C-alpha positions as CSV (number, residue, x, y, z in Angstrom):
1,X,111.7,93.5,143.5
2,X,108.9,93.2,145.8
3,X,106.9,90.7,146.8
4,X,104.0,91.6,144.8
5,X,105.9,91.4,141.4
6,X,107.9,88.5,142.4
7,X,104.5,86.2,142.7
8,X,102.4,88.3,139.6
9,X,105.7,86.7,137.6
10,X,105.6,83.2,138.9
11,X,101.9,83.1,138.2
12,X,102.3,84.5,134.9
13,X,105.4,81.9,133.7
14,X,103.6,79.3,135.3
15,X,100.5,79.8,133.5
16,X,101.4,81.0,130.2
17,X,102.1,77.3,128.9
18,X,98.5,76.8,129.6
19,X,96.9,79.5,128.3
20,X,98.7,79.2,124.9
21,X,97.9,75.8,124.5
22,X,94.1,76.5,125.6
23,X,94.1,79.3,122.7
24,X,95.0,77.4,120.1
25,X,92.5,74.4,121.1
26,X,89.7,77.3,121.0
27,X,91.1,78.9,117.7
28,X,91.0,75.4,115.6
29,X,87.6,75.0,116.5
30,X,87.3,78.3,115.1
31,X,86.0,80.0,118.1
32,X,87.2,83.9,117.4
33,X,85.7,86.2,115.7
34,X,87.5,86.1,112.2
35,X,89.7,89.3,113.2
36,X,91.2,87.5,115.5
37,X,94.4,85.9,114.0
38,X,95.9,82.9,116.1
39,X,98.7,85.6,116.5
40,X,96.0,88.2,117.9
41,X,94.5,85.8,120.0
42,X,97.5,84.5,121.3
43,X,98.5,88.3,122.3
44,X,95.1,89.0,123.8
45,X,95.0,85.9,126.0
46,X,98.5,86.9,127.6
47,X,97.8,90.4,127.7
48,X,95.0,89.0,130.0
49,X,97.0,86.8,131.9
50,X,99.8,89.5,132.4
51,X,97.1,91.9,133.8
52,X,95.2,88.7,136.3
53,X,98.9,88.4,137.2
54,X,99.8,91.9,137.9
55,X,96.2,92.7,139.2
56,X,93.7,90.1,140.3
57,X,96.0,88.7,143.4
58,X,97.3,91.8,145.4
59,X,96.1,95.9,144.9
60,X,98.6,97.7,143.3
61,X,100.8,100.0,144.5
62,X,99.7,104.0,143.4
63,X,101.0,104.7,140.1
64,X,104.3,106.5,140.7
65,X,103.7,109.1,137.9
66,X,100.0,110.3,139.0
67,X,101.6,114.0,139.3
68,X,103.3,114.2,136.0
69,X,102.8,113.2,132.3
70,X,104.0,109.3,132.4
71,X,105.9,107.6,129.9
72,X,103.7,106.0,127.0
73,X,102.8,102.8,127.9
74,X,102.8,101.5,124.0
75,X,104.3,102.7,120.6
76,X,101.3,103.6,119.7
77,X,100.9,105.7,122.8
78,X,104.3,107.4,122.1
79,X,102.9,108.5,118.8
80,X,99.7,109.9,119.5
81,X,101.9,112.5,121.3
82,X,103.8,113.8,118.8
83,X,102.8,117.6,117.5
84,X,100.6,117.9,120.8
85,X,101.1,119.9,123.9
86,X,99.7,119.4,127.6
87,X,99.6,121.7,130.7
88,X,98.6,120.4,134.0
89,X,97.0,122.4,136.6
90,X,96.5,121.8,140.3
91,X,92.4,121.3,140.9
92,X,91.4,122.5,144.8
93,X,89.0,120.1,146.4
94,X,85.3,120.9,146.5
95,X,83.7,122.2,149.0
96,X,81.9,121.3,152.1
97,X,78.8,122.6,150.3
98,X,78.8,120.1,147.2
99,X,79.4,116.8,149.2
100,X,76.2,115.4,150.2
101,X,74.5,112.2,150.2
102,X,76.4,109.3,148.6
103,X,79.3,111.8,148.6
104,X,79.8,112.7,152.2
105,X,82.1,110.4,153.7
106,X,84.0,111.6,156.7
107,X,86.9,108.8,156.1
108,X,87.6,110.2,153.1
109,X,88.4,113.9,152.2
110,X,88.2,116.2,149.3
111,X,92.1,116.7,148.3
112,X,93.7,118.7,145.5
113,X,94.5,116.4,142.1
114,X,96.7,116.8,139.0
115,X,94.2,118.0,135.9
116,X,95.9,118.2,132.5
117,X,94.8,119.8,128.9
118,X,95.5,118.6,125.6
119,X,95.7,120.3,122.3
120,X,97.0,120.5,119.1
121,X,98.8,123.7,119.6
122,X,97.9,126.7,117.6
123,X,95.5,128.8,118.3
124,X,91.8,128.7,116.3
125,X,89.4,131.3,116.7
126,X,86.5,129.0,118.0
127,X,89.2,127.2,120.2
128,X,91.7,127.9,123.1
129,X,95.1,126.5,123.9
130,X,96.2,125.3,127.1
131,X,94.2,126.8,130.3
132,X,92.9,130.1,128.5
133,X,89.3,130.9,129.2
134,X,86.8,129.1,127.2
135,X,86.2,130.8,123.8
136,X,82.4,131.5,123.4
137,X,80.7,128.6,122.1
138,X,84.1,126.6,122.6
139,X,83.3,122.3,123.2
140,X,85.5,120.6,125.2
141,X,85.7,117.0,125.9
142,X,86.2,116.0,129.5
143,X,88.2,112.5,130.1
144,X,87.6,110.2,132.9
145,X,90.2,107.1,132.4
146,X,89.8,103.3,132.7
147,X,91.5,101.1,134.8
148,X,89.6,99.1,137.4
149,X,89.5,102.1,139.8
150,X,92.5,100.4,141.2
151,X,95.2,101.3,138.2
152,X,95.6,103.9,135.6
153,X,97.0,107.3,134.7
154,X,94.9,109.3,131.6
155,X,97.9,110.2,130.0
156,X,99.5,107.0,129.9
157,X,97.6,105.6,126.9
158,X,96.8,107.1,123.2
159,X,93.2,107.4,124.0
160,X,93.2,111.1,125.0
161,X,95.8,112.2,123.5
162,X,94.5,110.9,119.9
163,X,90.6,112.3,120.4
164,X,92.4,115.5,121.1
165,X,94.4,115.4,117.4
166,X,91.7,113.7,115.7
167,X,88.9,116.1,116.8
168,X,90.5,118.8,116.6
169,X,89.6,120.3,120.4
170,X,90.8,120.3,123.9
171,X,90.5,117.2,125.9
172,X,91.0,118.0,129.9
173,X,91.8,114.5,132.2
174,X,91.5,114.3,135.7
175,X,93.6,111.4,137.7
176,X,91.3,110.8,139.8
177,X,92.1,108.8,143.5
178,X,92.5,104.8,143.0
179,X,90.0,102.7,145.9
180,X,93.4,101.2,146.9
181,X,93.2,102.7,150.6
182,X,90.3,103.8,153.2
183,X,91.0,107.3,152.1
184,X,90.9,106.9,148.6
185,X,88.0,104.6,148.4
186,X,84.7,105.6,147.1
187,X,83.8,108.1,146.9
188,X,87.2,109.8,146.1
189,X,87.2,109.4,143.0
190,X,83.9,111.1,142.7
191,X,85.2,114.1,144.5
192,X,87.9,114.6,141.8
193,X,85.9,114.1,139.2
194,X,83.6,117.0,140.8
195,X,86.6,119.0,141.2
196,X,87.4,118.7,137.7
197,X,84.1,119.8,136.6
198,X,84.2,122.8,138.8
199,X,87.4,123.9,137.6
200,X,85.7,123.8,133.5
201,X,82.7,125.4,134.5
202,X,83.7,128.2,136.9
203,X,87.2,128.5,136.6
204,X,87.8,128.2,132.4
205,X,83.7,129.3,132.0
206,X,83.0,126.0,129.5
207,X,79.0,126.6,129.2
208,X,78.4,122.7,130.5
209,X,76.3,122.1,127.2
210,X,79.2,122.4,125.2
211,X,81.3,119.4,127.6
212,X,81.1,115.8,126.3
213,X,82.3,113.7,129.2
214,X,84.3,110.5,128.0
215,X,84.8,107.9,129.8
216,X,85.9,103.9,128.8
217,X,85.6,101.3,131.1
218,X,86.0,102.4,134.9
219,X,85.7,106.0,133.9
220,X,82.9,105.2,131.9
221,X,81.2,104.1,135.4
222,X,82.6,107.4,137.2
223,X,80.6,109.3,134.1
224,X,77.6,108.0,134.9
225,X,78.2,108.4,138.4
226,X,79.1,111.9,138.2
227,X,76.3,112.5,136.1
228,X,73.8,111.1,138.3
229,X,75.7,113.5,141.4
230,X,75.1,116.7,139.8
231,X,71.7,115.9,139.4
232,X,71.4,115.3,142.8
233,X,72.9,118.7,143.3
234,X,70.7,120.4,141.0
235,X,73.7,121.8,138.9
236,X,73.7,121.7,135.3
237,X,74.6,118.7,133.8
238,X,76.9,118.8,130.0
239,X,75.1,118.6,127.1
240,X,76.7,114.7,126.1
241,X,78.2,111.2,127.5
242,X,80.5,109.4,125.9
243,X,80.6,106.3,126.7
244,X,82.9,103.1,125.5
245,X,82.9,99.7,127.6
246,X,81.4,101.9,130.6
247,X,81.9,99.1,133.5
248,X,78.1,99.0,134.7
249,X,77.4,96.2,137.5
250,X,79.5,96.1,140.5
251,X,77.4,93.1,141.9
252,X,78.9,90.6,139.4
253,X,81.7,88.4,141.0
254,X,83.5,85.8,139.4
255,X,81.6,83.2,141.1
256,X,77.9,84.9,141.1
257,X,77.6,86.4,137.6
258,X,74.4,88.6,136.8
259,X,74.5,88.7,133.4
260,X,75.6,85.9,130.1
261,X,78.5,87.6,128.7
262,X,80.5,88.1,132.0
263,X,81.0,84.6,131.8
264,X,80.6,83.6,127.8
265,X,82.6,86.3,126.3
266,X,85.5,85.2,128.6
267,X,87.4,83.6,126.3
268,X,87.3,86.2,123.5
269,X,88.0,89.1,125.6
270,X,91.9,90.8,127.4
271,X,90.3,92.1,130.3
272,X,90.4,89.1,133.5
273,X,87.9,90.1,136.2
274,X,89.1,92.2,138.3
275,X,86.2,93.5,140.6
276,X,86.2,91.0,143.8
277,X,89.5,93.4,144.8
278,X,88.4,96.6,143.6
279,X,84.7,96.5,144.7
280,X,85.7,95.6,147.9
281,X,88.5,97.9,148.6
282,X,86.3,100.4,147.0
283,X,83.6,99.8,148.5
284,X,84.5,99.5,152.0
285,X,82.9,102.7,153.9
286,X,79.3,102.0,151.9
287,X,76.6,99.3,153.5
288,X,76.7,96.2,151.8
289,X,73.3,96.8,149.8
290,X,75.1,100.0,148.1
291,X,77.0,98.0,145.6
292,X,73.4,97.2,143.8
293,X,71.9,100.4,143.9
294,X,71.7,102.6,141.0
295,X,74.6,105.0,141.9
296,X,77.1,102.0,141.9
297,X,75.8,99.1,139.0
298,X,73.9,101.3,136.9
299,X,73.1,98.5,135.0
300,X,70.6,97.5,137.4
301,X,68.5,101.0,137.3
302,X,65.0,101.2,136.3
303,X,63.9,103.3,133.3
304,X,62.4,105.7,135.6
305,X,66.1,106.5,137.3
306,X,67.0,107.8,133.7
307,X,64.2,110.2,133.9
308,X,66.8,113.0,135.3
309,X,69.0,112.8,131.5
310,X,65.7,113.4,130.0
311,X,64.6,116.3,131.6
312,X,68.1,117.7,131.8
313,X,68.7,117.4,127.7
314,X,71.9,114.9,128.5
315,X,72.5,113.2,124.8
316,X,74.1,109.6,125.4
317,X,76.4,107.6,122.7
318,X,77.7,104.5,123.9
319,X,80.0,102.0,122.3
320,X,80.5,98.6,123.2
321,X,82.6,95.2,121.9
322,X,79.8,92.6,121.0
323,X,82.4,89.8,122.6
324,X,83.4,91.6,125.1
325,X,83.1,90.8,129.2
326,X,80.5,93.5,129.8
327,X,78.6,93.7,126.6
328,X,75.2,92.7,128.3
329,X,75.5,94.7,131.4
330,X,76.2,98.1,129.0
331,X,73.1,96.2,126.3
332,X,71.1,96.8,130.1
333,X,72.0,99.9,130.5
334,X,71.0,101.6,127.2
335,X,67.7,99.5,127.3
336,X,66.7,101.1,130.4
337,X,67.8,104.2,128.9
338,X,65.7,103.9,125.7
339,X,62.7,102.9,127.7
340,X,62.9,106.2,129.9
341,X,63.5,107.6,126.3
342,X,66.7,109.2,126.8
343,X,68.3,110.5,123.4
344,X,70.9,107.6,123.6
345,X,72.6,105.9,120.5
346,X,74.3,102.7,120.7
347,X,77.4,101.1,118.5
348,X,77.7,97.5,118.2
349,X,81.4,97.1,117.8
350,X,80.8,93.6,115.8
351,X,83.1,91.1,117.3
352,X,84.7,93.7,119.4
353,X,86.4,93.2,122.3
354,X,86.5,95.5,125.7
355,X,87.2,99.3,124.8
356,X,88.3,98.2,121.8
357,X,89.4,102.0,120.7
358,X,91.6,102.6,123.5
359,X,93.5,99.3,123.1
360,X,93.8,99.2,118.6
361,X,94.7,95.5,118.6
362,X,95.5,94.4,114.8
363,X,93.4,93.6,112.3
364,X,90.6,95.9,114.3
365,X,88.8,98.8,113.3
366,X,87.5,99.8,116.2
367,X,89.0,103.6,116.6
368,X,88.2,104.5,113.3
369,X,84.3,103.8,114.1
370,X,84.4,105.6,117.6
371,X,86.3,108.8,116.4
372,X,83.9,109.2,113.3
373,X,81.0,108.4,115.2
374,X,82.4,111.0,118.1
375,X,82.9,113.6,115.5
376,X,79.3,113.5,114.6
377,X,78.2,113.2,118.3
378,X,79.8,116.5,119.6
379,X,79.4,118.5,116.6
């Protein structure tokens, strides 16, 4: 075992007394959201504590299964697979030509990365299967996963694997480079994103109206990223965002918050801050200055640097847990969007907690609202 996971398990035995008894304090005076069973909360506060554990005091490791399809990380996960196929296919990197700007750092280099598709299996006649050509007409949603930037694999969980069965359409994923080294920091995982949009729009011919990009948490952040990057290329943007829990401010630290719910939706919420490690790992080849602009905390744009999803048509549905960690920086986001009049919808997920959809906890509703709420979005 190595050293890593030896001290992530002392902290985690060491503090779980704690944190149970500090639960049930808070849930007597009935401080969660009625949802949240003393047996809920209890599992959400040492889900968090497992991932501080395992997270918040060294990087991890790269995920040992990035080339492959991993094992489900959950029951759940294990059964959102079942009556689906997946094919992965080998993306090139992108060009000299497309890397420009916030993109073009020498340090780090456009490499090839594992892109897989989803489906139902069986064939439709206003659908493909597998890496066919795009029928005429065909939508596809495009995943981009959570996960810190530092952890993460887009197969791992149910999330992409259920929008795939539930909507009835192909669902590609891209595991995009974690910041864990100098040549996979930012922007690498921008490059494979890129390189995962080139391989929809050239290689299978998806007409980029008809992509919805998806992205929860981190990937949520790398959607609005990418989006923002084609802009500046002046290459068609897709037709829809999809975004649940997108992770918006990279200037909030644990210590220095910018915004009320980073630090009063704490003790509701799984997810521990994790972004001193990851923005600075990630970070690392930018000036200091960088980490507030609008490429990198979004949630700290203007309304007038919306102005390019306007005039490009981009339609924007965003979901977010009212008591989760990020819900103002993402409430800061969509303002700025509404004011620069962007066609953008947002879902109060009352009493929901961080991308509540992807992670079903019991006695929540929360993927029920974002798959009948995506069904209407993409249609």
């Amino acid at each position: 075992m190595s050293l890593h996971k030896v001290h992530a398990a002392i902290a985690f035995w060491l503090l779980l007394p704690a944190t149970i008894v500090r639960t049930a304090y808070r849930h007597v005076r009935g401080t969660y959201p009625s949802w949240q069973t003393f047996r809920v909360a209890i599992l959400i506060q040492t889900v968090k504590l497992l991932l501080w554990s395992k997270y918040a005091l060294y990087l991890p490791e790269p995920h040992r299964e990035e080339w492959t399809v991993p094992k489900p990380i959950t029951p759940l996960a294990r059964q959102a697979r079942r009556g689906m196929e997946v094919e992965r296919v080998v993306l090139d990197p992108v060009g000299s030509e497309m890397r420009r700007g916030v993109a073009d750092v020498p340090r780090v280099q456009a490499v090839s990365r594992p892109g897989w598709m989803i489906w139902t299996g069986g064939r439709g006649k206003d659908q493909g299967v597998g890496l066919d050509k795009a029928v005429p007409g065909e939508k596809v949603l495009f995943y981009l996963h959570s996960g810190a930037y530092v952890f993460g694999h887009p197969l791992e969980t149910a999330f992409a694997w259920s929008m795939a069965r539930d909507l009835s359409t192909r669902v590609f994923a891209v595991n995009y480079r974690k910041v864990l080294s100098a040549e996979t920091a930012h922007p690498a995982p921008l490059l494979d994103a890129l390189a995962g949009w080139v391989y929809l729009t050239r290689t299978l011919g998806f007409d980029p109206r008809n992509i919805t990009i998806v992205g929860d948490s981190a990937g949520g952040h790398l959607t609005l990223l990418l989006s923002r990057y084609l802009d500046s290329l002046t290459s068609p943007l897709p037709g829809r965002l999809a975004l649940c829990s997108p992770w918006c401010d990279f200037a909030f630290t644990a210590t220095n918050p910018t915004f009320p719910s980073q630090i009063e939706n704490e003790k509701y919420d799984y997810v521990p801050y994790l972004g001193d490690k990851s923005v600075a790992s990630g970070m690392r080849h930018y000036p200091a200055d960088m980490i507030r602009s609008t490429w990198y905390s979004p949630a700290l744009a203007t309304p007038d640097q919306w102005a390019y999803l306007v005039d490009n048509n981009v339609r924007v549905y965003v979901m977010r847990g009212t008591k989760e960690l990020l819900a103002d920086e993402i409430a800061a986001v969509v303002e700025g969007m509404k004011a620069a009049k962007v066609d953008v919808q947002l879902r109060d997920d009352i009493d929901g907690i961080h991308i509540g959809p992807s992670v079903p906890w019991p006695g929540s509703s929360s993927w029920k609202t974002w798959i009948k709420d995506l069904e209407t979005f993409v249609a």
